[in-house]
XYZ file of N, CA and C in Angstrom:
429
model
N 0.843 -1.173 0.000
C 0.000 0.000 0.000
C 0.887 1.233 0.000
N 0.517 2.221 -0.755
C 1.290 3.449 -0.842
C 0.551 4.555 -0.112
N 1.272 5.349 0.648
C 0.670 6.462 1.358
C 1.125 7.739 0.692
N 0.188 8.566 0.330
C 0.527 9.817 -0.317
C -0.223 10.949 0.334
N -0.253 12.103 -0.348
C -0.884 13.268 0.257
C -2.314 12.947 0.579
N -2.840 13.637 1.537
C -4.203 13.353 1.869
C -4.733 14.194 2.982
N -5.917 13.843 3.350
C -6.635 14.539 4.390
C -7.266 13.503 5.290
N -7.118 13.711 6.560
C -7.784 12.878 7.556
C -8.889 13.734 8.132
N -10.079 13.195 8.230
C -11.171 13.990 8.750
C -11.902 13.267 9.862
N -12.499 14.041 10.713
C -13.394 13.538 11.739
C -14.430 14.630 11.946
N -15.627 14.240 12.336
C -16.712 15.193 12.398
C -17.407 15.153 13.752
N -17.954 16.289 14.184
C -18.813 16.314 15.355
C -19.787 17.464 15.261
N -20.889 17.345 15.981
C -21.972 18.315 15.928
C -21.949 19.170 17.187
N -22.007 20.507 17.024
C -22.030 21.416 18.161
C -23.450 21.585 18.688
N -24.393 21.830 17.801
C -25.807 21.927 18.141
C -26.599 21.643 16.870
N -27.874 22.000 16.852
C -28.697 21.696 15.680
C -28.308 22.500 14.442
N -27.545 23.572 14.632
C -27.238 24.450 13.505
C -25.773 24.449 13.098
N -24.886 24.210 14.024
C -23.458 24.291 13.724
C -22.767 22.954 13.966
N -21.847 22.644 13.097
C -21.043 21.430 13.209
C -19.588 21.815 12.993
N -18.710 20.918 13.385
C -17.286 21.101 13.127
C -16.716 19.843 12.494
N -15.690 20.033 11.692
C -14.978 18.922 11.092
C -13.479 19.151 11.237
N -12.762 18.105 11.528
C -11.304 18.133 11.638
C -10.736 17.552 10.352
N -9.819 18.276 9.752
C -9.179 17.823 8.521
C -7.678 17.978 8.675
N -6.936 16.929 8.333
C -5.480 17.005 8.386
C -4.916 16.734 7.002
N -4.154 17.684 6.496
C -3.467 17.502 5.224
C -2.178 16.754 5.526
N -1.997 15.621 4.881
C -0.851 14.748 5.139
C 0.432 15.291 4.500
N 1.583 14.666 4.820
C 2.881 15.204 4.390
C 3.031 15.535 2.911
N 2.603 14.685 2.009
C 2.879 15.071 0.631
C 1.864 16.054 0.085
N 0.704 16.184 0.742
C -0.219 17.270 0.416
C 0.375 18.610 0.804
N 1.073 18.631 1.949
C 1.779 19.839 2.386
C 2.909 20.137 1.405
N 3.701 19.117 1.094
C 4.853 19.287 0.209
C 4.426 19.748 -1.184
N 3.291 19.287 -1.656
C 2.795 19.670 -2.981
C 2.085 21.018 -2.985
N 1.949 21.639 -1.819
C 1.350 22.968 -1.744
C -0.155 22.993 -1.929
N -0.845 21.970 -1.425
C -2.292 21.876 -1.615
C -3.106 22.534 -0.506
N -2.463 23.026 0.524
C -3.178 23.587 1.677
C -4.092 24.732 1.250
N -3.554 25.661 0.492
C -4.343 26.810 0.046
C -5.550 26.412 -0.780
N -5.376 25.421 -1.650
C -6.491 24.953 -2.476
C -7.597 24.342 -1.619
N -7.208 23.583 -0.612
C -8.198 22.951 0.264
C -8.921 24.013 1.085
N -8.169 24.971 1.622
C -8.786 26.070 2.374
C -9.771 26.826 1.479
N -9.349 27.141 0.285
C -10.195 27.889 -0.649
C -11.515 27.170 -0.908
N -11.459 25.867 -1.086
C -12.685 25.108 -1.359
C -13.670 25.189 -0.198
N -13.161 25.058 1.027
C -14.055 25.129 2.186
C -14.581 26.550 2.386
N -13.735 27.550 2.176
C -14.185 28.941 2.301
C -15.242 29.273 1.253
N -15.078 28.774 0.047
C -16.051 29.042 -1.013
C -17.417 28.444 -0.705
N -17.451 27.438 0.145
C -18.720 26.847 0.578
C -19.312 27.602 1.763
N -18.596 28.609 2.255
C -19.105 29.418 3.356
C -18.736 28.916 4.734
N -17.817 27.968 4.826
C -17.409 27.449 6.122
C -16.323 28.322 6.733
N -16.251 28.289 8.049
C -15.314 29.132 8.799
C -14.167 28.283 9.341
N -12.945 28.703 9.055
C -11.758 28.041 9.603
C -11.573 28.552 11.025
N -11.763 27.670 12.025
C -11.699 28.107 13.420
C -10.393 27.730 14.104
N -9.612 26.850 13.494
C -8.302 26.487 14.050
C -7.454 25.872 12.946
N -6.153 26.153 13.023
C -5.222 25.553 12.072
C -3.868 25.456 12.748
N -3.208 24.317 12.538
C -1.901 24.091 13.151
C -0.998 23.364 12.165
N 0.191 23.889 11.981
C 1.226 23.269 11.167
C 2.115 22.520 12.139
N 2.296 21.224 11.950
C 3.034 20.436 12.942
C 3.781 19.279 12.296
N 4.791 18.822 12.996
C 5.522 17.610 12.622
C 5.095 16.529 13.611
N 4.242 15.593 13.202
C 3.775 14.586 14.154
C 4.890 13.618 14.544
N 4.819 13.147 15.791
C 5.784 12.138 16.239
C 5.091 10.775 16.307
N 5.892 9.735 16.444
C 5.354 8.369 16.444
C 4.347 8.139 17.568
N 4.609 8.699 18.735
C 3.703 8.507 19.870
C 2.310 9.060 19.550
N 2.256 10.269 19.028
C 0.983 10.884 18.674
C 0.271 10.082 17.581
N 1.019 9.667 16.572
C 0.430 8.909 15.468
C -0.057 7.534 15.913
N 0.686 6.871 16.799
C 0.229 5.581 17.323
C -1.105 5.736 18.036
N -1.276 6.843 18.752
C -2.538 7.101 19.443
C -3.643 7.437 18.433
N -3.318 8.298 17.476
C -4.295 8.742 16.480
C -4.813 7.575 15.629
N -3.917 6.685 15.260
C -4.259 5.546 14.401
C -4.387 4.239 15.184
N -4.686 4.325 16.461
C -4.763 3.132 17.311
C -5.690 2.064 16.732
N -6.784 2.485 16.112
C -7.730 1.527 15.545
C -7.165 0.764 14.348
N -6.028 1.196 13.826
C -5.414 0.534 12.669
C -4.153 -0.244 13.020
N -3.783 -0.278 14.297
C -2.476 -0.822 14.680
C -2.266 -2.289 14.308
N -3.306 -3.056 14.147
C -3.151 -4.470 13.785
C -3.235 -4.720 12.281
N -3.364 -3.665 11.510
C -3.442 -3.804 10.057
C -2.035 -3.931 9.479
N -1.855 -4.693 8.417
C -0.513 -4.924 7.864
C 0.175 -3.657 7.359
N -0.581 -2.646 6.982
C 0.010 -1.419 6.455
C 0.398 -0.411 7.533
N 0.091 -0.709 8.801
C 0.305 0.244 9.886
C 1.747 0.760 9.984
N 2.770 -0.097 9.970
C 4.143 0.429 10.069
C 4.486 1.411 8.941
N 4.038 1.110 7.728
C 4.290 2.010 6.605
C 3.547 3.325 6.733
N 2.346 3.266 7.279
C 1.564 4.476 7.507
C 2.282 5.402 8.480
N 2.747 4.840 9.588
C 3.445 5.652 10.590
C 4.727 6.235 9.990
N 5.470 5.416 9.266
C 6.706 5.891 8.632
C 6.409 7.054 7.677
N 5.361 6.910 6.883
C 4.972 7.977 5.962
C 4.573 9.242 6.716
N 3.772 9.093 7.757
C 3.247 10.256 8.473
C 4.322 11.040 9.219
N 5.425 10.396 9.604
C 6.516 11.138 10.260
C 7.506 11.690 9.232
N 7.251 11.463 7.953
C 8.192 11.886 6.912
C 8.169 13.385 6.638
N 7.184 14.082 7.151
C 7.109 15.517 6.913
C 6.005 16.148 7.722
N 5.884 17.456 7.630
C 4.862 18.160 8.408
C 3.456 17.908 7.864
N 2.492 18.146 8.729
C 1.077 18.060 8.390
C 0.421 19.383 8.768
N -0.764 19.612 8.251
C -1.545 20.784 8.635
C -2.906 20.299 9.111
N -3.208 20.590 10.370
C -4.491 20.222 10.962
C -5.399 21.447 10.943
N -6.636 21.247 10.517
C -7.601 22.344 10.438
C -8.929 21.913 11.043
N -9.619 22.870 11.643
C -10.974 22.650 12.132
C -11.871 23.660 11.423
N -12.877 23.135 10.761
C -13.835 23.949 10.023
C -15.183 23.894 10.721
N -15.915 25.002 10.687
C -17.204 25.099 11.358
C -18.243 25.646 10.390
N -19.471 25.170 10.546
C -20.570 25.710 9.756
C -21.734 24.753 9.670
N -22.851 25.286 9.253
C -24.046 24.470 9.091
C -23.829 23.505 7.931
N -23.974 22.225 8.209
C -23.841 21.204 7.182
C -22.420 20.842 6.801
N -21.429 21.307 7.571
C -20.031 21.033 7.214
C -19.713 19.537 7.252
N -20.419 18.774 8.064
C -20.157 17.333 8.146
C -20.501 16.663 6.817
N -21.735 16.801 6.389
C -22.177 16.163 5.146
C -21.477 16.772 3.934
N -21.427 18.083 3.884
C -20.804 18.749 2.744
C -19.319 18.438 2.669
N -18.645 18.388 3.826
C -17.221 18.058 3.845
C -16.948 16.684 3.267
N -17.792 15.724 3.592
C -17.626 14.369 3.045
C -17.788 14.372 1.530
N -18.784 15.109 1.049
C -18.999 15.194 -0.400
C -17.814 15.883 -1.068
N -17.325 16.966 -0.470
C -16.194 17.703 -1.035
C -14.941 16.840 -1.120
N -14.727 15.973 -0.131
C -13.549 15.105 -0.140
C -13.650 14.032 -1.210
N -14.824 13.473 -1.411
C -14.996 12.411 -2.394
C -14.768 11.040 -1.786
N -14.866 10.027 -2.617
C -14.677 8.640 -2.190
C -13.236 8.407 -1.748
N -13.046 7.463 -0.824
C -11.683 7.163 -0.369
C -10.837 6.547 -1.473
N -11.462 5.908 -2.434
C -10.753 5.382 -3.605
C -10.802 6.459 -4.687
N -9.659 7.087 -4.994
C -9.651 8.167 -5.979
C -10.249 7.766 -7.327
N -10.133 6.500 -7.698
C -10.701 6.040 -8.966
C -12.220 6.175 -8.975
N -12.822 6.173 -7.788
C -14.269 6.309 -7.668
C -14.694 7.737 -7.347
N -13.726 8.621 -7.091
C -14.029 10.012 -6.758
C -14.278 10.819 -8.021
N -15.323 11.595 -7.984
C -15.688 12.407 -9.139
C -14.762 13.610 -9.297
N -14.543 14.044 -10.520
C -13.817 15.300 -10.723
C -14.552 16.413 -9.974
N -13.798 17.321 -9.408
C -14.390 18.387 -8.613
C -14.304 18.125 -7.124
N -14.082 16.858 -6.731
C -13.856 16.558 -5.320
C -12.361 16.674 -5.042
N -12.007 16.836 -3.782
C -10.596 16.960 -3.423
C -9.836 15.703 -3.822
N -10.369 14.546 -3.480
C -9.688 13.302 -3.856
C -9.692 13.088 -5.365
N -10.780 13.414 -6.015
C -10.871 13.241 -7.458
C -9.903 14.124 -8.219
N -9.635 15.303 -7.681
C -8.745 16.241 -8.364
C -7.273 16.055 -8.021
N -6.969 15.635 -6.793
C -5.577 15.630 -6.348
C -4.967 14.255 -6.131
N -5.770 13.207 -6.120
C -5.239 11.868 -5.832
C -5.070 11.068 -7.108
N -4.035 10.273 -7.103
C -3.793 9.374 -8.223
C -3.962 7.934 -7.768
N -3.526 7.615 -6.539
C -3.552 6.244 -6.044
C -4.372 6.135 -4.767
N -4.886 4.928 -4.541
C -5.618 4.649 -3.311
C -4.697 4.888 -2.123
N -5.230 5.455 -1.063
C -4.449 5.699 0.140
C -3.892 7.106 0.216
N -4.141 7.929 -0.782
C -3.575 9.274 -0.788
C -4.396 10.226 0.076
N -5.660 9.976 0.294
C -6.470 10.745 1.231
C -7.098 9.748 2.188
N -7.069 10.057 3.456
C -7.596 9.158 4.475
C -8.653 9.910 5.257
N -9.813 9.311 5.417
C -10.895 9.959 6.122
C -11.184 9.223 7.420
N -11.237 9.966 8.505
C -11.594 9.408 9.803
C -12.904 10.044 10.217
N -13.916 9.209 10.425
C -15.238 9.729 10.715
C -15.655 9.516 12.169
N -14.793 8.994 12.996
C -15.173 8.683 14.372
C -15.339 9.965 15.177
N -16.567 10.257 15.550
C -16.864 11.471 16.296
C -16.115 11.500 17.618
N -16.037 10.376 18.313
C -15.398 10.366 19.626
C -13.910 10.664 19.557
N -13.275 10.431 18.426
C -11.840 10.691 18.327
C -11.527 12.122 17.924
N -12.507 12.854 17.472
C -12.277 14.170 16.902
C -11.646 15.153 17.869
N -12.181 15.282 19.047
C -11.644 16.267 19.985
C -10.204 15.956 20.345
N -9.853 14.691 20.486
C -8.461 14.349 20.777
C -7.587 14.565 19.555
N -8.135 14.438 18.342
C -7.372 14.707 17.121
C -6.913 16.159 17.084
N -7.766 17.073 17.512
C -7.444 18.495 17.466
C -6.327 18.832 18.433
N -6.305 18.192 19.572
C -5.280 18.478 20.568
C -3.974 17.939 20.089
């Protein structure tokens, strides 16, 4: 399995009107300069960027973040890839950001993602964008 640029997302609801989504641009998305394009797409939909952090993740943090994948055969390669460069973590807020964010990202398999979606436009191989939808993990992802 190959790991390339991507976005990790998790979603949670604040109340009946506002939701938040966590999105992380992975190392080669940062290296390829896709951060601005991703921000622009969410802003054009009317969503508000409420937090953003540029960081170099360490193995301890990644082991915790990807704990649900630790028994998968690709796990060591995933961790190695994720420590290979900086990431950008973002939190977006707005009405419908959960559903709309999923549509904007596209299918996890880029071959199935439509043109106009983030994965459809920027991914070439499976594994280049990773989506995490677990609501309970979202708040810890931001920290």
